[in-house]
PDB file of C-alpha atoms and ligand atoms in Angstrom:
ATOM      1  CA  MET A   1      14.671  -4.493  -6.783  1.00  0.00           C
ATOM      2  CA  ALA A   2      12.206  -1.809  -7.794  1.00  0.00           C
ATOM      3  CA  SER A   3      13.803   0.711 -10.098  1.00  0.00           C
ATOM      4  CA  LYS A   4      13.305   4.424  -9.432  1.00  0.00           C
ATOM      5  CA  THR A   5      11.632   6.872 -11.776  1.00  0.00           C
ATOM      6  CA  THR A   6      11.776  10.622 -12.013  1.00  0.00           C
ATOM      7  CA  THR A   7       8.526  10.799 -13.932  1.00  0.00           C
ATOM      8  CA  PRO A   8       5.057   9.657 -12.877  1.00  0.00           C
ATOM      9  CA  PRO A   9       4.625   5.902 -12.670  1.00  0.00           C
ATOM     10  CA  SER A  10       6.061   3.979 -15.591  1.00  0.00           C
ATOM     11  CA  ALA A  11       6.806   0.346 -16.170  1.00  0.00           C
ATOM     12  CA  SER A  12      10.202  -1.232 -16.411  1.00  0.00           C
ATOM     13  CA  HIS A  13       9.652  -4.887 -15.721  1.00  0.00           C
ATOM     14  CA  PRO A  14       8.420  -8.007 -17.467  1.00  0.00           C
ATOM     15  CA  PRO A  15       5.007  -9.412 -16.553  1.00  0.00           C
ATOM     16  CA  PHE A  16       4.275 -10.329 -12.963  1.00  0.00           C
ATOM     17  CA  LEU A  17       0.988 -11.486 -11.510  1.00  0.00           C
ATOM     18  CA  LEU A  18      -0.707  -8.201 -10.693  1.00  0.00           C
ATOM     19  CA  PRO A  19      -4.241  -7.206  -9.775  1.00  0.00           C
ATOM     20  CA  ASN A  20      -6.026  -5.199 -12.417  1.00  0.00           C
ATOM     21  CA  GLN A  21      -9.467  -3.648 -12.446  1.00  0.00           C
ATOM     22  CA  GLU A  22     -11.177  -6.972 -13.072  1.00  0.00           C
ATOM     23  CA  GLY A  23      -9.330  -9.121 -10.578  1.00  0.00           C
ATOM     24  CA  ILE A  24      -6.131 -11.049 -11.129  1.00  0.00           C
ATOM     25  CA  SER A  25      -4.299 -11.343 -14.424  1.00  0.00           C
ATOM     26  CA  SER A  26      -0.848 -11.400 -15.871  1.00  0.00           C
ATOM     27  CA  SER A  27      -0.303  -7.912 -17.184  1.00  0.00           C
ATOM     28  CA  HIS A  28       2.332  -5.399 -18.094  1.00  0.00           C
ATOM     29  CA  SER A  29       1.916  -1.686 -17.695  1.00  0.00           C
ATOM     30  CA  GLN A  30       3.113   0.969 -20.150  1.00  0.00           C
ATOM     31  CA  GLY A  31       3.325   4.420 -18.606  1.00  0.00           C
ATOM     32  CA  ASN A  32      -0.040   4.883 -16.966  1.00  0.00           C
ATOM     33  CA  LYS A  33      -1.615   2.461 -19.451  1.00  0.00           C
ATOM     34  CA  PHE A  34      -2.328  -1.135 -18.525  1.00  0.00           C
ATOM     35  CA  CYS A  35      -1.737  -3.711 -21.230  1.00  0.00           C
ATOM     36  CA  THR A  36      -3.753  -6.927 -21.053  1.00  0.00           C
ATOM     37  CA  HIS A  37      -3.388  -9.344 -23.962  1.00  0.00           C
ATOM     38  CA  GLY A  38      -2.626  -6.613 -26.480  1.00  0.00           C
ATOM     39  CA  LYS A  39      -5.416  -4.301 -25.274  1.00  0.00           C
ATOM     40  CA  THR A  40      -4.199  -1.129 -23.625  1.00  0.00           C
ATOM     41  CA  THR A  41      -6.412   0.641 -21.110  1.00  0.00           C
ATOM     42  CA  GLU A  42      -5.830   3.504 -18.676  1.00  0.00           C
ATOM     43  CA  ASP A  43      -4.816   2.363 -15.235  1.00  0.00           C
ATOM     44  CA  ASP A  44      -7.298   4.437 -13.281  1.00  0.00           C
ATOM     45  CA  ARG A  45      -5.867   3.248  -9.968  1.00  0.00           C
ATOM     46  CA  GLU A  46      -3.294   6.008 -10.356  1.00  0.00           C
ATOM     47  CA  GLU A  47      -6.011   8.622  -9.856  1.00  0.00           C
ATOM     48  CA  VAL A  48      -6.463   7.462  -6.262  1.00  0.00           C
ATOM     49  CA  ILE A  49      -3.145   5.810  -5.391  1.00  0.00           C
ATOM     50  CA  GLN A  50       0.245   7.408  -6.029  1.00  0.00           C
ATOM     51  CA  ALA A  51       3.656   6.462  -4.689  1.00  0.00           C
ATOM     52  CA  TRP A  52       7.061   8.113  -4.513  1.00  0.00           C
ATOM     53  CA  TYR A  53      10.417   7.879  -2.764  1.00  0.00           C
ATOM     54  CA  MET A  54      10.652  10.074   0.322  1.00  0.00           C
ATOM     55  CA  ASP A  55      13.273  12.652   1.217  1.00  0.00           C
ATOM     56  CA  ASP A  56      15.156  12.487   4.527  1.00  0.00           C
ATOM     57  CA  SER A  57      13.840  15.683   6.067  1.00  0.00           C
ATOM     58  CA  ASP A  58      12.485  15.805   9.636  1.00  0.00           C
ATOM     59  CA  GLU A  59       9.716  18.212   8.654  1.00  0.00           C
ATOM     60  CA  ASP A  60       6.067  17.558   9.500  1.00  0.00           C
ATOM     61  CA  GLN A  61       5.230  13.901   8.733  1.00  0.00           C
ATOM     62  CA  ARG A  62       1.973  15.044   7.098  1.00  0.00           C
ATOM     63  CA  LEU A  63       3.796  16.830   4.264  1.00  0.00           C
ATOM     64  CA  PRO A  64       4.388  14.901   1.000  1.00  0.00           C
ATOM     65  CA  HIS A  65       8.170  14.589   1.502  1.00  0.00           C
ATOM     66  CA  HIS A  66       8.989  14.291  -2.195  1.00  0.00           C
ATOM     67  CA  ARG A  67      12.623  14.006  -3.206  1.00  0.00           C
ATOM     68  CA  GLU A  68      14.076  16.707  -5.411  1.00  0.00           C
ATOM     69  CA  PRO A  69      13.653  15.871  -8.274  1.00  0.00           C
ATOM     70  CA  LYS A  70      10.551  13.795  -7.613  1.00  0.00           C
ATOM     71  CA  GLU A  71      10.999  10.014  -7.876  1.00  0.00           C
ATOM     72  CA  PHE A  72       7.671   8.320  -8.491  1.00  0.00           C
ATOM     73  CA  VAL A  73       7.127   4.597  -7.975  1.00  0.00           C
ATOM     74  CA  SER A  74       4.700   2.695 -10.212  1.00  0.00           C
ATOM     75  CA  LEU A  75       1.938   0.453  -8.927  1.00  0.00           C
ATOM     76  CA  GLU A  76       3.741  -2.386 -10.666  1.00  0.00           C
ATOM     77  CA  GLN A  77       6.853  -1.670  -8.630  1.00  0.00           C
ATOM     78  CA  LEU A  78       4.707  -1.664  -5.496  1.00  0.00           C
ATOM     79  CA  ALA A  79       3.286  -5.039  -6.506  1.00  0.00           C
ATOM     80  CA  GLU A  80       6.835  -6.396  -6.717  1.00  0.00           C
ATOM     81  CA  LEU A  81       7.109  -5.528  -3.025  1.00  0.00           C
ATOM     82  CA  GLY A  82       3.839  -7.389  -2.415  1.00  0.00           C
ATOM     83  CA  VAL A  83       1.750  -4.206  -2.128  1.00  0.00           C
ATOM     84  CA  LEU A  84      -1.484  -4.750  -4.077  1.00  0.00           C
ATOM     85  CA  SER A  85      -3.901  -2.028  -5.125  1.00  0.00           C
ATOM     86  CA  TRP A  86      -7.341  -1.492  -6.596  1.00  0.00           C
ATOM     87  CA  ARG A  87      -9.633   1.396  -7.448  1.00  0.00           C
ATOM     88  CA  LEU A  88     -13.182   0.937  -6.224  1.00  0.00           C
ATOM     89  CA  ASP A  89     -16.446   2.884  -6.115  1.00  0.00           C
ATOM     90  CA  ALA A  90     -16.294   4.394  -2.635  1.00  0.00           C
ATOM     91  CA  ASP A  91     -19.749   5.980  -2.933  1.00  0.00           C
ATOM     92  CA  ASN A  92     -21.345   2.573  -3.329  1.00  0.00           C
ATOM     93  CA  TYR A  93     -19.217   0.199  -1.284  1.00  0.00           C
ATOM     94  CA  GLU A  94     -22.290  -1.495   0.168  1.00  0.00           C
ATOM     95  CA  THR A  95     -23.399  -2.790  -3.236  1.00  0.00           C
ATOM     96  CA  ASP A  96     -20.083  -2.852  -5.099  1.00  0.00           C
ATOM     97  CA  GLU A  97     -19.734  -6.174  -6.961  1.00  0.00           C
ATOM     98  CA  LYS A  98     -16.027  -5.611  -7.524  1.00  0.00           C
ATOM     99  CA  LEU A  99     -15.390  -5.293  -3.792  1.00  0.00           C
ATOM    100  CA  LYS A 100     -17.591  -8.328  -3.175  1.00  0.00           C
ATOM    101  CA  LYS A 101     -15.533 -10.354  -5.655  1.00  0.00           C
ATOM    102  CA  ILE A 102     -12.209  -9.304  -4.096  1.00  0.00           C
ATOM    103  CA  ARG A 103     -13.519 -10.214  -0.645  1.00  0.00           C
ATOM    104  CA  GLU A 104     -14.719 -13.601  -1.840  1.00  0.00           C
ATOM    105  CA  GLU A 105     -11.553 -14.407  -3.782  1.00  0.00           C
ATOM    106  CA  ARG A 106      -9.211 -13.344  -0.996  1.00  0.00           C
ATOM    107  CA  GLY A 107     -11.329 -14.560   1.920  1.00  0.00           C
ATOM    108  CA  TYR A 108     -11.825 -11.161   3.546  1.00  0.00           C
ATOM    109  CA  SER A 109     -14.699 -12.158   5.808  1.00  0.00           C
ATOM    110  CA  TYR A 110     -14.218  -9.414   8.434  1.00  0.00           C
ATOM    111  CA  MET A 111     -14.930  -5.743   7.806  1.00  0.00           C
ATOM    112  CA  ASP A 112     -15.140  -2.596   9.904  1.00  0.00           C
ATOM    113  CA  PHE A 113     -14.277   1.100   9.592  1.00  0.00           C
ATOM    114  CA  CYS A 114     -11.544   3.187  11.135  1.00  0.00           C
ATOM    115  CA  GLU A 115     -12.077   6.943  11.106  1.00  0.00           C
ATOM    116  CA  VAL A 116      -8.964   8.895  11.974  1.00  0.00           C
ATOM    117  CA  CYS A 117      -9.762  12.329  13.406  1.00  0.00           C
ATOM    118  CA  PRO A 118      -9.779  13.673  16.984  1.00  0.00           C
ATOM    119  CA  GLU A 119     -13.593  13.492  17.315  1.00  0.00           C
ATOM    120  CA  LYS A 120     -13.977   9.883  16.159  1.00  0.00           C
ATOM    121  CA  LEU A 121     -10.805   8.053  17.220  1.00  0.00           C
ATOM    122  CA  PRO A 122     -10.392   7.370  20.951  1.00  0.00           C
ATOM    123  CA  ASN A 123      -6.860   8.230  22.210  1.00  0.00           C
ATOM    124  CA  TYR A 124      -6.277  10.090  18.968  1.00  0.00           C
ATOM    125  CA  GLU A 125      -2.817  11.536  19.757  1.00  0.00           C
ATOM    126  CA  GLU A 126      -1.448   8.237  21.023  1.00  0.00           C
ATOM    127  CA  LYS A 127      -2.869   6.314  18.044  1.00  0.00           C
ATOM    128  CA  ILE A 128      -1.431   8.812  15.555  1.00  0.00           C
ATOM    129  CA  LYS A 129       1.975   8.386  17.193  1.00  0.00           C
ATOM    130  CA  ASN A 130       1.722   4.585  17.173  1.00  0.00           C
ATOM    131  CA  PHE A 131       0.566   4.415  13.551  1.00  0.00           C
ATOM    132  CA  PHE A 132       3.732   6.291  12.555  1.00  0.00           C
ATOM    133  CA  GLU A 133       6.089   3.960  14.423  1.00  0.00           C
ATOM    134  CA  GLU A 134       7.677   1.634  11.895  1.00  0.00           C
ATOM    135  CA  HIS A 135       6.099  -1.781  12.389  1.00  0.00           C
ATOM    136  CA  LEU A 136       4.898  -4.981  10.760  1.00  0.00           C
ATOM    137  CA  HIS A 137       1.891  -7.244  11.187  1.00  0.00           C
ATOM    138  CA  THR A 138       1.729 -11.018  11.043  1.00  0.00           C
ATOM    139  CA  ASP A 139      -1.192 -10.743   8.587  1.00  0.00           C
ATOM    140  CA  GLU A 140      -2.050  -8.529   5.643  1.00  0.00           C
ATOM    141  CA  GLU A 141      -3.030  -4.925   6.361  1.00  0.00           C
ATOM    142  CA  ILE A 142      -5.988  -4.244   4.077  1.00  0.00           C
ATOM    143  CA  ARG A 143      -7.279  -0.694   3.897  1.00  0.00           C
ATOM    144  CA  TYR A 144      -9.907   0.765   1.592  1.00  0.00           C
ATOM    145  CA  CYS A 145     -10.166   4.555   1.749  1.00  0.00           C
ATOM    146  CA  VAL A 146     -13.841   5.501   1.481  1.00  0.00           C
ATOM    147  CA  ALA A 147     -13.308   9.169   2.455  1.00  0.00           C
ATOM    148  CA  GLY A 148     -10.381  11.512   3.001  1.00  0.00           C
ATOM    149  CA  SER A 149      -6.815  10.370   2.361  1.00  0.00           C
ATOM    150  CA  GLY A 150      -3.614   9.285   4.065  1.00  0.00           C
ATOM    151  CA  TYR A 151      -0.065   8.052   3.587  1.00  0.00           C
ATOM    152  CA  PHE A 152       0.975   4.434   3.993  1.00  0.00           C
ATOM    153  CA  ASP A 153       4.791   4.387   3.946  1.00  0.00           C
ATOM    154  CA  VAL A 154       6.501   1.103   3.060  1.00  0.00           C
ATOM    155  CA  ARG A 155      10.142   0.074   2.994  1.00  0.00           C
ATOM    156  CA  ASP A 156      11.588  -0.999  -0.333  1.00  0.00           C
ATOM    157  CA  ARG A 157      14.183  -3.761  -0.708  1.00  0.00           C
ATOM    158  CA  ASN A 158      17.012  -1.339   0.116  1.00  0.00           C
ATOM    159  CA  ASP A 159      15.175  -0.038   3.171  1.00  0.00           C
ATOM    160  CA  ALA A 160      14.277   3.281   1.516  1.00  0.00           C
ATOM    161  CA  TRP A 161      10.857   4.714   2.365  1.00  0.00           C
ATOM    162  CA  ILE A 162       8.201   4.760  -0.352  1.00  0.00           C
ATOM    163  CA  ARG A 163       5.241   7.005   0.457  1.00  0.00           C
ATOM    164  CA  VAL A 164       1.915   5.629  -0.804  1.00  0.00           C
ATOM    165  CA  LEU A 165      -0.838   8.234  -0.981  1.00  0.00           C
ATOM    166  CA  VAL A 166      -4.265   6.597  -0.824  1.00  0.00           C
ATOM    167  CA  LYS A 167      -7.287   8.725  -1.652  1.00  0.00           C
ATOM    168  CA  LYS A 168     -11.020   8.045  -1.728  1.00  0.00           C
ATOM    169  CA  GLY A 169     -11.615   4.917  -3.809  1.00  0.00           C
ATOM    170  CA  GLY A 170      -8.131   3.478  -3.315  1.00  0.00           C
ATOM    171  CA  MET A 171      -7.696   0.096  -1.687  1.00  0.00           C
ATOM    172  CA  ILE A 172      -4.315  -1.362  -0.781  1.00  0.00           C
ATOM    173  CA  VAL A 173      -3.035  -4.568   0.727  1.00  0.00           C
ATOM    174  CA  LEU A 174       0.249  -4.466   2.601  1.00  0.00           C
ATOM    175  CA  PRO A 175       1.625  -7.998   2.825  1.00  0.00           C
ATOM    176  CA  ALA A 176       2.291  -9.664   6.172  1.00  0.00           C
ATOM    177  CA  GLY A 177       5.829  -8.912   7.314  1.00  0.00           C
ATOM    178  CA  ILE A 178       6.461  -5.681   5.391  1.00  0.00           C
ATOM    179  CA  TYR A 179       7.804  -2.814   7.517  1.00  0.00           C
ATOM    180  CA  HIS A 180       5.491   0.172   7.196  1.00  0.00           C
ATOM    181  CA  ARG A 181       3.816   3.101   8.985  1.00  0.00           C
ATOM    182  CA  PHE A 182       0.781   5.334   8.514  1.00  0.00           C
ATOM    183  CA  THR A 183       0.157   9.055   8.806  1.00  0.00           C
ATOM    184  CA  LEU A 184      -2.623  11.431   7.925  1.00  0.00           C
ATOM    185  CA  ASP A 185      -1.754  14.067   5.325  1.00  0.00           C
ATOM    186  CA  THR A 186      -2.347  17.800   5.847  1.00  0.00           C
ATOM    187  CA  ASP A 187      -6.098  17.359   5.253  1.00  0.00           C
ATOM    188  CA  ASN A 188      -6.125  15.482   8.579  1.00  0.00           C
ATOM    189  CA  TYR A 189      -8.876  12.997   7.849  1.00  0.00           C
ATOM    190  CA  ILE A 190      -9.355   9.465   6.587  1.00  0.00           C
ATOM    191  CA  LYS A 191     -12.174   6.955   6.822  1.00  0.00           C
ATOM    192  CA  ALA A 192     -10.857   3.506   5.951  1.00  0.00           C
ATOM    193  CA  MET A 193     -12.584   0.182   5.621  1.00  0.00           C
ATOM    194  CA  ARG A 194     -10.484  -2.482   7.338  1.00  0.00           C
ATOM    195  CA  LEU A 195     -10.733  -6.000   5.989  1.00  0.00           C
ATOM    196  CA  PHE A 196      -9.349  -9.218   7.405  1.00  0.00           C
ATOM    197  CA  ILE A 197      -9.425 -12.976   6.923  1.00  0.00           C
ATOM    198  CA  GLY A 198     -11.295 -14.308   9.970  1.00  0.00           C
ATOM    199  CA  ASP A 199     -10.991 -12.747  13.422  1.00  0.00           C
ATOM    200  CA  PRO A 200      -8.887  -9.598  13.164  1.00  0.00           C
ATOM    201  CA  ILE A 201      -5.468  -9.241  14.778  1.00  0.00           C
ATOM    202  CA  TRP A 202      -4.257  -5.649  14.588  1.00  0.00           C
ATOM    203  CA  THR A 203      -1.109  -6.076  16.734  1.00  0.00           C
ATOM    204  CA  PRO A 204       1.794  -3.960  15.463  1.00  0.00           C
ATOM    205  CA  PHE A 205       5.306  -5.349  16.012  1.00  0.00           C
ATOM    206  CA  ASN A 206       7.627  -2.373  16.047  1.00  0.00           C
ATOM    207  CA  ARG A 207      10.911  -2.681  14.204  1.00  0.00           C
ATOM    208  CA  PRO A 208      13.051  -4.702  14.740  1.00  0.00           C
ATOM    209  CA  HIS A 209      11.034  -7.929  14.646  1.00  0.00           C
ATOM    210  CA  ASP A 210      13.078  -9.776  12.050  1.00  0.00           C
ATOM    211  CA  HIS A 211      12.824 -13.140  13.780  1.00  0.00           C
ATOM    212  CA  LEU A 212       9.051 -13.442  13.281  1.00  0.00           C
ATOM    213  CA  PRO A 213       8.021 -16.091  10.710  1.00  0.00           C
ATOM    214  CA  ALA A 214       5.913 -13.476   8.880  1.00  0.00           C
ATOM    215  CA  ARG A 215       8.994 -11.286   8.425  1.00  0.00           C
ATOM    216  CA  LYS A 216      11.166 -14.186   7.313  1.00  0.00           C
ATOM    217  CA  GLU A 217       8.538 -15.250   4.775  1.00  0.00           C
ATOM    218  CA  TYR A 218       8.229 -11.693   3.474  1.00  0.00           C
ATOM    219  CA  VAL A 219      11.991 -11.405   3.029  1.00  0.00           C
ATOM    220  CA  GLU A 220      12.143 -14.781   1.292  1.00  0.00           C
ATOM    221  CA  ASN A 221       9.234 -14.059  -1.086  1.00  0.00           C
ATOM    222  CA  PHE A 222       9.683 -10.382  -1.864  1.00  0.00           C
ATOM    223  CA  VAL A 223      13.299  -9.498  -1.168  1.00  0.00           C
ATOM    224  CA  HIS A 224      15.367 -12.552  -2.098  1.00  0.00           C
ATOM    225  CA  LYS A 225      13.156 -13.975  -4.884  1.00  0.00           C
ATOM    226  CA  GLU A 226      12.541 -10.582  -6.453  1.00  0.00           C
ATOM    227  CA  ALA A 227      16.240  -9.749  -6.359  1.00  0.00           C
ATOM    228  CA  ALA A 228      16.897 -13.074  -8.120  1.00  0.00           C
ATOM    229  CA  ASN A 229      14.197 -12.298 -10.736  1.00  0.00           C
ATOM    230  CA  HIS A 230      15.857  -8.995 -11.458  1.00  0.00           C
ATOM    231  CA  ALA A 231      19.267 -10.587 -11.838  1.00  0.00           C
ATOM    232  CA  VAL A 232      17.826 -13.069 -14.385  1.00  0.00           C
ATOM    233  CA  ASN A 233      15.923 -10.362 -16.290  1.00  0.00           C
ATOM    234  CA  THR A 234      18.943  -8.061 -16.393  1.00  0.00           C
ATOM    235  CA  ALA A 235      21.162 -10.866 -17.650  1.00  0.00           C
ATOM    236  CA  ALA A 236      18.605 -11.731 -20.367  1.00  0.00           C
ATOM    237  CA  ALA A 237      18.177  -8.118 -21.528  1.00  0.00           C
TER     238      ALA A 237
HETATM  239  C1  LIG B 301      -6.252   4.340   8.174  1.00  0.00           C
HETATM  240  S1  LIG B 301      -6.170   2.886   9.091  1.00  0.00           S
HETATM  241  C2  LIG B 301      -5.099   3.311  10.428  1.00  0.00           C
HETATM  242  C3  LIG B 301      -3.721   2.829  10.266  1.00  0.00           C
HETATM  243  C4  LIG B 301      -3.584   1.398  10.683  1.00  0.00           C
HETATM  244  O1  LIG B 301      -4.517   0.760  11.031  1.00  0.00           O
HETATM  245  C5  LIG B 301      -2.291   0.781  10.621  1.00  0.00           C
HETATM  246  O2  LIG B 301      -2.159  -0.461  11.069  1.00  0.00           O
HETATM  247  C6  LIG B 301      -1.212   1.361  10.096  1.00  0.00           C
HETATM  248  O3  LIG B 301      -0.119   0.674   9.905  1.00  0.00           O
HETATM  249 FE1  FE2 B 302       0.088  -1.271  10.292  1.00  0.00          FE
HETATM  250 NI1   NI B 303      11.998  -4.046  -9.589  1.00  0.00          NI
END
């Protein structure tokens, strides 16, 4: 299970297969540094994607909802929940070779944009409400923030909410079957590229939908297996 931190993202786990700036590699992060084969480089994803455990307050959903003291979650910990992340050049997405490579490697053939603001999104109030209902999808939810920002909240293995702030240049993949929700932050605007493998299916299945194969597979791959990994690593330490 992902361990909690009271300082900005730091690493606590042995290598897992994680995306880095180049693509896919086996890596191990150290603080906000990313160590690949002995070379340590800054993990610049953290400039556009940050995550933390949420408090329990009923205040405005658009506020950060940090715990006191703050408990940050590293991108590596997110990856252990199946949440992948990249930093991309949002000013040049049309010609960005890195985006092209990710799309080719992961089969993201479909692409469109979703702009969330009253002027651009039909049925804005209803959509905002629906986005914030806890739900899952039977496919990955792939969002690349090309302008503005927003919060993608995901459940951890103990059902605690992790708030994932995605700013311009941040791209995340939420795995099929993970319970999550979305809200704008207090800046009230995001423009996100939506990617998909083949013809898109955006259907949200509001919680509970635990009987769906996508949910069962998620639990098997990212809850049970990861819990087992931790037990082995703890025993070996
Ligand atoms: C910024 S994209 C809108 C949110 C969305 O599409 C979704 O499915 C949230 O879970
Ligand atoms: Fe969703
Ligand atoms: Ni963990």
